[in-house]
């Protein structure tokens, strides 16, 4: 009996150690519209020992909400992460309908490869409500990451404007800080898809970290290096190779030797902020009107408007660190 008692105590000790380790991890909530580059960012987060992913809230954006939810569930299943709850969000932007990016990611958002749906379903709780609940459960510790249009975060803020008080760090993939856009000449996709949401959200936070499209372009991934990483003997690499083939080919045909994974760079900034090599803090506003510039992120580089420096803009990141995080994420599992 004593022996049995000793064994139980040892197991109890292990459990306590495990709980202790989990409680020391940084709680991470990711709002995302998977999307192929979102999927790479998620694989990076799945492979990070310092963060505990408390949920994925799903936005419409790259493709419709049914596809983005299905893709998030499938990626969790492939990565063996069915422990992460998935919450469906808003099916459309707050005010005006917007075109998706199926031409980049495939009509289903994951390269149109026709994989069977995951066995699991999304939670019943709406993404906006999940964001608020998790912000209370992890008040003051929660890192919130937005990799898609900001519709869900905007809805959460309209329900509870005190949300930013409970967020330790807010990281956004979006914008083009000198208006070199990717969906219109001046605007980047996430902000263009729901400019009203972007405006509401970025005005509500006193400070946020921003990884924009121009930083993405400055940190391209050579197609041949990506292909080498995808030859890793892992289920994650094999799955990602399949779902990303279409968008990588599309990119090679139109953008040259390098592939640009916006959400992956944003996630590197989230997981390893010490890899940032150059940052700039400036006021930033979202253009809501205009025939040519709706959705553009207007940075007051000369600080002429007297507004606060809310945007902590990533200008340069350690490329080797960035690529090492991606390579490790694909080889994991
Ligand atoms: O402009 C790039 C962003 O738009 C990325 O988040 C990509 O996934 C798309 O959502
Ligand atoms: Ca995205």
GROMACS .gro file of C-alpha atoms and ligand atoms in nm:
model
  344
    1UNK     CA    1   0.000   0.000   0.000
    2UNK     CA    2   0.283   0.233   0.093
    3UNK     CA    3   0.448   0.153  -0.241
    4UNK     CA    4   0.120   0.231  -0.413
    5UNK     CA    5   0.103   0.550  -0.211
    6UNK     CA    6   0.454   0.646  -0.323
    7UNK     CA    7   0.359   0.580  -0.687
    8UNK     CA    8   0.046   0.796  -0.651
    9UNK     CA    9   0.244   1.075  -0.489
   10UNK     CA   10   0.498   1.062  -0.772
   11UNK     CA   11   0.218   1.081  -1.031
   12UNK     CA   12   0.054   1.362  -0.836
   13UNK     CA   13   0.387   1.541  -0.830
   14UNK     CA   14   0.419   1.503  -1.208
   15UNK     CA   15   0.069   1.637  -1.255
   16UNK     CA   16   0.143   1.937  -1.036
   17UNK     CA   17   0.465   2.001  -1.230
   18UNK     CA   18   0.268   1.980  -1.555
   19UNK     CA   19   0.004   2.218  -1.425
   20UNK     CA   20   0.278   2.450  -1.303
   21UNK     CA   21   0.443   2.448  -1.646
   22UNK     CA   22   0.107   2.509  -1.815
   23UNK     CA   23   0.027   2.796  -1.580
   24UNK     CA   24   0.364   2.959  -1.664
   25UNK     CA   25   0.287   2.950  -2.039
   26UNK     CA   26   0.163   3.265  -2.210
   27UNK     CA   27  -0.209   3.228  -2.301
   28UNK     CA   28  -0.249   3.290  -2.675
   29UNK     CA   29  -0.578   3.355  -2.859
   30UNK     CA   30  -0.558   3.364  -3.239
   31UNK     CA   31  -0.827   3.520  -3.461
   32UNK     CA   32  -0.769   3.390  -3.811
   33UNK     CA   33  -0.916   3.333  -4.160
   34UNK     CA   34  -0.734   3.017  -4.278
   35UNK     CA   35  -0.605   3.065  -4.557
   36UNK     CA   36  -0.273   2.911  -4.641
   37UNK     CA   37  -0.045   3.162  -4.472
   38UNK     CA   38  -0.271   3.154  -4.165
   39UNK     CA   39  -0.218   2.777  -4.156
   40UNK     CA   40   0.160   2.822  -4.150
   41UNK     CA   41   0.127   3.074  -3.867
   42UNK     CA   42  -0.091   2.829  -3.673
   43UNK     CA   43   0.162   2.547  -3.722
   44UNK     CA   44   0.428   2.781  -3.583
   45UNK     CA   45   0.213   2.853  -3.279
   46UNK     CA   46   0.135   2.482  -3.231
   47UNK     CA   47   0.511   2.421  -3.216
   48UNK     CA   48   0.592   2.685  -2.957
   49UNK     CA   49   0.663   2.571  -2.599
   50UNK     CA   50   0.627   2.916  -2.444
   51UNK     CA   51   0.262   2.970  -2.540
   52UNK     CA   52  -0.064   2.794  -2.450
   53UNK     CA   53  -0.316   2.836  -2.732
   54UNK     CA   54  -0.648   2.889  -2.552
   55UNK     CA   55  -0.856   2.914  -2.868
   56UNK     CA   56  -0.889   2.987  -3.237
   57UNK     CA   57  -1.160   3.238  -3.331
   58UNK     CA   58  -1.244   3.221  -3.699
   59UNK     CA   59  -1.316   3.508  -3.935
   60UNK     CA   60  -1.441   3.526  -4.290
   61UNK     CA   61  -1.185   3.679  -4.521
   62UNK     CA   62  -0.959   3.477  -4.745
   63UNK     CA   63  -1.264   3.266  -4.817
   64UNK     CA   64  -1.611   3.230  -4.666
   65UNK     CA   65  -1.664   3.143  -4.302
   66UNK     CA   66  -1.777   2.784  -4.367
   67UNK     CA   67  -1.444   2.716  -4.536
   68UNK     CA   68  -1.228   2.902  -4.282
   69UNK     CA   69  -1.391   2.715  -3.992
   70UNK     CA   70  -1.357   2.380  -4.172
   71UNK     CA   71  -0.991   2.457  -4.249
   72UNK     CA   72  -0.910   2.549  -3.889
   73UNK     CA   73  -1.065   2.226  -3.761
   74UNK     CA   74  -0.880   2.019  -4.023
   75UNK     CA   75  -0.544   2.177  -3.944
   76UNK     CA   76  -0.592   2.109  -3.571
   77UNK     CA   77  -0.678   1.746  -3.654
   78UNK     CA   78  -0.374   1.699  -3.878
   79UNK     CA   79  -0.149   1.852  -3.610
   80UNK     CA   80  -0.299   1.646  -3.332
   81UNK     CA   81  -0.432   1.960  -3.163
   82UNK     CA   82  -0.800   1.881  -3.118
   83UNK     CA   83  -0.748   2.014  -2.764
   84UNK     CA   84  -0.770   2.370  -2.904
   85UNK     CA   85  -1.130   2.497  -2.916
   86UNK     CA   86  -1.241   2.656  -3.246
   87UNK     CA   87  -1.508   2.929  -3.246
   88UNK     CA   88  -1.689   3.048  -3.558
   89UNK     CA   89  -1.728   3.423  -3.595
   90UNK     CA   90  -1.896   3.672  -3.824
   91UNK     CA   91  -1.973   3.555  -4.180
   92UNK     CA   92  -1.937   3.904  -4.331
   93UNK     CA   93  -1.777   4.244  -4.273
   94UNK     CA   94  -1.955   4.491  -4.042
   95UNK     CA   95  -2.094   4.716  -4.312
   96UNK     CA   96  -2.002   4.658  -4.678
   97UNK     CA   97  -1.954   4.320  -4.853
   98UNK     CA   98  -1.600   4.252  -4.977
   99UNK     CA   99  -1.443   4.013  -5.228
  100UNK     CA  100  -1.251   3.716  -5.088
  101UNK     CA  101  -0.902   3.594  -5.184
  102UNK     CA  102  -0.996   3.253  -5.318
  103UNK     CA  103  -0.786   3.327  -5.627
  104UNK     CA  104  -0.478   3.321  -5.399
  105UNK     CA  105  -0.562   3.045  -5.150
  106UNK     CA  106  -0.795   2.824  -5.356
  107UNK     CA  107  -1.174   2.853  -5.351
  108UNK     CA  108  -1.185   2.648  -5.028
  109UNK     CA  109  -0.894   2.844  -4.877
  110UNK     CA  110  -0.670   2.536  -4.856
  111UNK     CA  111  -0.561   2.483  -5.215
  112UNK     CA  112  -0.877   2.298  -5.332
  113UNK     CA  113  -0.715   1.961  -5.261
  114UNK     CA  114  -1.039   1.800  -5.142
  115UNK     CA  115  -0.943   1.669  -4.798
  116UNK     CA  116  -1.213   1.497  -4.585
  117UNK     CA  117  -1.361   1.722  -4.314
  118UNK     CA  118  -1.230   1.696  -3.960
  119UNK     CA  119  -1.426   1.473  -3.723
  120UNK     CA  120  -1.465   1.760  -3.474
  121UNK     CA  121  -1.708   2.051  -3.499
  122UNK     CA  122  -1.662   2.411  -3.388
  123UNK     CA  123  -1.782   2.514  -3.042
  124UNK     CA  124  -2.135   2.655  -3.011
  125UNK     CA  125  -2.007   2.982  -2.858
  126UNK     CA  126  -1.967   3.274  -3.101
  127UNK     CA  127  -1.611   3.395  -3.157
  128UNK     CA  128  -1.684   3.744  -3.021
  129UNK     CA  129  -1.821   3.597  -2.698
  130UNK     CA  130  -1.528   3.357  -2.673
  131UNK     CA  131  -1.285   3.648  -2.708
  132UNK     CA  132  -1.456   3.827  -2.418
  133UNK     CA  133  -1.480   3.516  -2.196
  134UNK     CA  134  -1.116   3.421  -2.254
  135UNK     CA  135  -1.007   3.780  -2.188
  136UNK     CA  136  -1.162   3.749  -1.842
  137UNK     CA  137  -1.027   3.398  -1.777
  138UNK     CA  138  -0.674   3.518  -1.864
  139UNK     CA  139  -0.712   3.883  -1.767
  140UNK     CA  140  -0.386   4.073  -1.793
  141UNK     CA  141  -0.197   3.775  -1.942
  142UNK     CA  142  -0.375   3.709  -2.272
  143UNK     CA  143  -0.191   3.770  -2.601
  144UNK     CA  144  -0.445   3.836  -2.876
  145UNK     CA  145  -0.330   3.785  -3.236
  146UNK     CA  146  -0.534   3.890  -3.540
  147UNK     CA  147  -0.434   3.727  -3.868
  148UNK     CA  148  -0.745   3.813  -4.068
  149UNK     CA  149  -1.007   4.086  -4.100
  150UNK     CA  150  -1.088   4.239  -3.761
  151UNK     CA  151  -1.465   4.180  -3.767
  152UNK     CA  152  -1.476   3.943  -3.467
  153UNK     CA  153  -1.256   4.167  -3.251
  154UNK     CA  154  -1.470   4.467  -3.347
  155UNK     CA  155  -1.788   4.283  -3.245
  156UNK     CA  156  -1.629   4.186  -2.912
  157UNK     CA  157  -1.538   4.551  -2.853
  158UNK     CA  158  -1.892   4.670  -2.931
  159UNK     CA  159  -2.023   4.419  -2.675
  160UNK     CA  160  -1.760   4.514  -2.414
  161UNK     CA  161  -1.541   4.822  -2.471
  162UNK     CA  162  -1.327   4.727  -2.166
  163UNK     CA  163  -1.170   4.434  -2.360
  164UNK     CA  164  -0.832   4.611  -2.421
  165UNK     CA  165  -0.780   4.651  -2.043
  166UNK     CA  166  -0.745   4.272  -2.009
  167UNK     CA  167  -0.517   4.212  -2.310
  168UNK     CA  168  -0.144   4.193  -2.231
  169UNK     CA  169  -0.036   4.223  -2.595
  170UNK     CA  170  -0.228   4.271  -2.922
  171UNK     CA  171  -0.056   4.177  -3.247
  172UNK     CA  172  -0.216   4.250  -3.584
  173UNK     CA  173  -0.125   4.133  -3.932
  174UNK     CA  174  -0.259   4.405  -4.156
  175UNK     CA  175  -0.209   4.726  -4.341
  176UNK     CA  176   0.058   4.869  -4.567
  177UNK     CA  177   0.242   5.144  -4.383
  178UNK     CA  178   0.348   5.339  -4.693
  179UNK     CA  179   0.036   5.239  -4.890
  180UNK     CA  180   0.195   4.972  -5.108
  181UNK     CA  181  -0.113   4.752  -5.092
  182UNK     CA  182  -0.185   4.400  -5.216
  183UNK     CA  183  -0.559   4.407  -5.287
  184UNK     CA  184  -0.583   4.766  -5.416
  185UNK     CA  185  -0.291   4.996  -5.494
  186UNK     CA  186  -0.314   5.150  -5.145
  187UNK     CA  187  -0.477   4.888  -4.919
  188UNK     CA  188  -0.382   4.550  -4.773
  189UNK     CA  189  -0.639   4.267  -4.775
  190UNK     CA  190  -0.728   4.229  -4.403
  191UNK     CA  191  -0.795   4.599  -4.353
  192UNK     CA  192  -0.959   4.637  -4.694
  193UNK     CA  193  -1.198   4.346  -4.630
  194UNK     CA  194  -1.348   4.524  -4.325
  195UNK     CA  195  -1.217   4.881  -4.289
  196UNK     CA  196  -1.484   4.979  -4.034
  197UNK     CA  197  -1.375   4.689  -3.812
  198UNK     CA  198  -1.009   4.782  -3.851
  199UNK     CA  199  -1.087   5.143  -3.760
  200UNK     CA  200  -1.294   5.049  -3.452
  201UNK     CA  201  -1.036   4.802  -3.325
  202UNK     CA  202  -0.721   5.007  -3.379
  203UNK     CA  203  -0.884   5.311  -3.219
  204UNK     CA  204  -0.984   5.107  -2.912
  205UNK     CA  205  -0.633   4.986  -2.818
  206UNK     CA  206  -0.373   5.223  -2.671
  207UNK     CA  207  -0.092   5.017  -2.823
  208UNK     CA  208  -0.068   4.728  -3.070
  209UNK     CA  209   0.209   4.552  -3.259
  210UNK     CA  210   0.169   4.564  -3.637
  211UNK     CA  211   0.320   4.333  -3.899
  212UNK     CA  212   0.210   4.484  -4.230
  213UNK     CA  213   0.224   4.372  -4.594
  214UNK     CA  214   0.537   4.575  -4.664
  215UNK     CA  215   0.724   4.395  -4.385
  216UNK     CA  216   0.600   4.069  -4.539
  217UNK     CA  217   0.747   4.165  -4.876
  218UNK     CA  218   1.077   4.255  -4.708
  219UNK     CA  219   1.100   3.906  -4.555
  220UNK     CA  220   1.032   3.678  -4.851
  221UNK     CA  221   1.091   3.303  -4.840
  222UNK     CA  222   1.281   3.159  -5.137
  223UNK     CA  223   1.061   2.898  -5.306
  224UNK     CA  224   1.344   2.643  -5.316
  225UNK     CA  225   1.403   2.676  -4.939
  226UNK     CA  226   1.031   2.634  -4.871
  227UNK     CA  227   1.024   2.325  -5.092
  228UNK     CA  228   1.313   2.178  -4.891
  229UNK     CA  229   1.135   2.242  -4.561
  230UNK     CA  230   0.823   2.074  -4.701
  231UNK     CA  231   1.019   1.754  -4.763
  232UNK     CA  232   1.038   1.697  -4.385
  233UNK     CA  233   0.907   1.356  -4.287
  234UNK     CA  234   0.604   1.479  -4.092
  235UNK     CA  235   0.227   1.475  -4.133
  236UNK     CA  236   0.225   1.854  -4.091
  237UNK     CA  237   0.478   1.907  -4.372
  238UNK     CA  238   0.296   1.664  -4.602
  239UNK     CA  239  -0.039   1.829  -4.540
  240UNK     CA  240   0.101   2.180  -4.577
  241UNK     CA  241   0.278   2.083  -4.899
  242UNK     CA  242  -0.060   1.979  -5.045
  243UNK     CA  243  -0.269   2.276  -4.931
  244UNK     CA  244  -0.002   2.535  -5.018
  245UNK     CA  245   0.096   2.407  -5.362
  246UNK     CA  246  -0.164   2.617  -5.547
  247UNK     CA  247  -0.078   2.947  -5.376
  248UNK     CA  248   0.297   2.886  -5.402
  249UNK     CA  249   0.261   2.823  -5.776
  250UNK     CA  250   0.041   3.131  -5.811
  251UNK     CA  251   0.304   3.334  -5.625
  252UNK     CA  252   0.597   3.199  -5.832
  253UNK     CA  253   0.414   3.285  -6.154
  254UNK     CA  254   0.340   3.643  -6.045
  255UNK     CA  255   0.585   3.746  -5.774
  256UNK     CA  256   0.916   3.577  -5.863
  257UNK     CA  257   1.162   3.362  -5.664
  258UNK     CA  258   1.026   3.442  -5.319
  259UNK     CA  259   0.699   3.347  -5.149
  260UNK     CA  260   0.538   3.589  -4.906
  261UNK     CA  261   0.364   3.448  -4.596
  262UNK     CA  262   0.222   3.749  -4.414
  263UNK     CA  263   0.069   3.566  -4.119
  264UNK     CA  264   0.385   3.361  -4.065
  265UNK     CA  265   0.592   3.677  -4.018
  266UNK     CA  266   0.331   3.817  -3.781
  267UNK     CA  267   0.341   3.492  -3.583
  268UNK     CA  268   0.721   3.501  -3.562
  269UNK     CA  269   0.683   3.849  -3.411
  270UNK     CA  270   0.429   3.707  -3.164
  271UNK     CA  271   0.627   3.399  -3.059
  272UNK     CA  272   0.976   3.554  -3.060
  273UNK     CA  273   0.945   3.933  -3.029
  274UNK     CA  274   1.317   3.944  -2.952
  275UNK     CA  275   1.373   3.867  -3.322
  276UNK     CA  276   1.254   4.216  -3.421
  277UNK     CA  277   1.553   4.413  -3.552
  278UNK     CA  278   1.383   4.747  -3.632
  279UNK     CA  279   1.053   4.893  -3.508
  280UNK     CA  280   0.882   5.231  -3.545
  281UNK     CA  281   0.605   5.372  -3.326
  282UNK     CA  282   0.363   5.604  -3.505
  283UNK     CA  283   0.002   5.717  -3.522
  284UNK     CA  284  -0.202   5.517  -3.774
  285UNK     CA  285  -0.553   5.574  -3.914
  286UNK     CA  286  -0.775   5.368  -4.146
  287UNK     CA  287  -0.924   5.540  -4.449
  288UNK     CA  288  -1.297   5.462  -4.465
  289UNK     CA  289  -1.393   5.679  -4.762
  290UNK     CA  290  -1.233   5.734  -5.100
  291UNK     CA  291  -1.265   5.583  -5.442
  292UNK     CA  292  -0.897   5.482  -5.447
  293UNK     CA  293  -0.785   5.444  -5.087
  294UNK     CA  294  -1.067   5.283  -4.885
  295UNK     CA  295  -0.910   5.046  -4.632
  296UNK     CA  296  -0.564   5.206  -4.656
  297UNK     CA  297  -0.358   5.233  -4.333
  298UNK     CA  298  -0.239   5.593  -4.318
  299UNK     CA  299   0.070   5.630  -4.096
  300UNK     CA  300   0.153   5.981  -3.970
  301UNK     CA  301   0.528   5.938  -4.021
  302UNK     CA  302   0.602   6.305  -3.938
  303UNK     CA  303   0.358   6.302  -3.644
  304UNK     CA  304   0.183   6.614  -3.774
  305UNK     CA  305  -0.162   6.518  -3.646
  306UNK     CA  306  -0.077   6.515  -3.277
  307UNK     CA  307  -0.222   6.166  -3.234
  308UNK     CA  308  -0.061   5.905  -3.005
  309UNK     CA  309   0.193   5.651  -3.134
  310UNK     CA  310  -0.041   5.353  -3.104
  311UNK     CA  311   0.113   5.136  -3.378
  312UNK     CA  312   0.440   4.957  -3.296
  313UNK     CA  313   0.534   4.882  -3.657
  314UNK     CA  314   0.766   4.593  -3.743
  315UNK     CA  315   1.016   4.711  -4.004
  316UNK     CA  316   1.285   4.445  -3.985
  317UNK     CA  317   1.291   4.094  -3.834
  318UNK     CA  318   1.577   3.844  -3.803
  319UNK     CA  319   1.530   3.650  -4.129
  320UNK     CA  320   1.725   3.346  -4.009
  321UNK     CA  321   1.510   3.331  -3.692
  322UNK     CA  322   1.195   3.367  -3.901
  323UNK     CA  323   1.292   3.085  -4.135
  324UNK     CA  324   1.405   2.860  -3.849
  325UNK     CA  325   1.064   2.894  -3.683
  326UNK     CA  326   0.891   2.793  -4.007
  327UNK     CA  327   1.124   2.500  -4.077
  328UNK     CA  328   1.079   2.367  -3.722
  329UNK     CA  329   0.701   2.408  -3.735
  330UNK     CA  330   0.673   2.204  -4.054
  331UNK     CA  331   0.905   1.929  -3.928
  332UNK     CA  332   0.722   1.897  -3.592
  333UNK     CA  333   0.468   1.634  -3.501
  334LIG     O1  334  -0.270   4.072  -4.678
  334LIG     C1  335  -0.233   3.948  -4.622
  334LIG     C2  336  -0.338   3.900  -4.527
  334LIG     O2  337  -0.460   3.880  -4.596
  334LIG     C3  338  -0.303   3.764  -4.465
  334LIG     O3  339  -0.356   3.756  -4.336
  334LIG     C4  340  -0.371   3.667  -4.557
  334LIG     O4  341  -0.406   3.545  -4.491
  334LIG     C5  342  -0.497   3.742  -4.591
  334LIG     O5  343  -0.590   3.721  -4.485
  335LIG    CA1  344  -0.498   3.571  -4.278
   0.00000   0.00000   0.00000
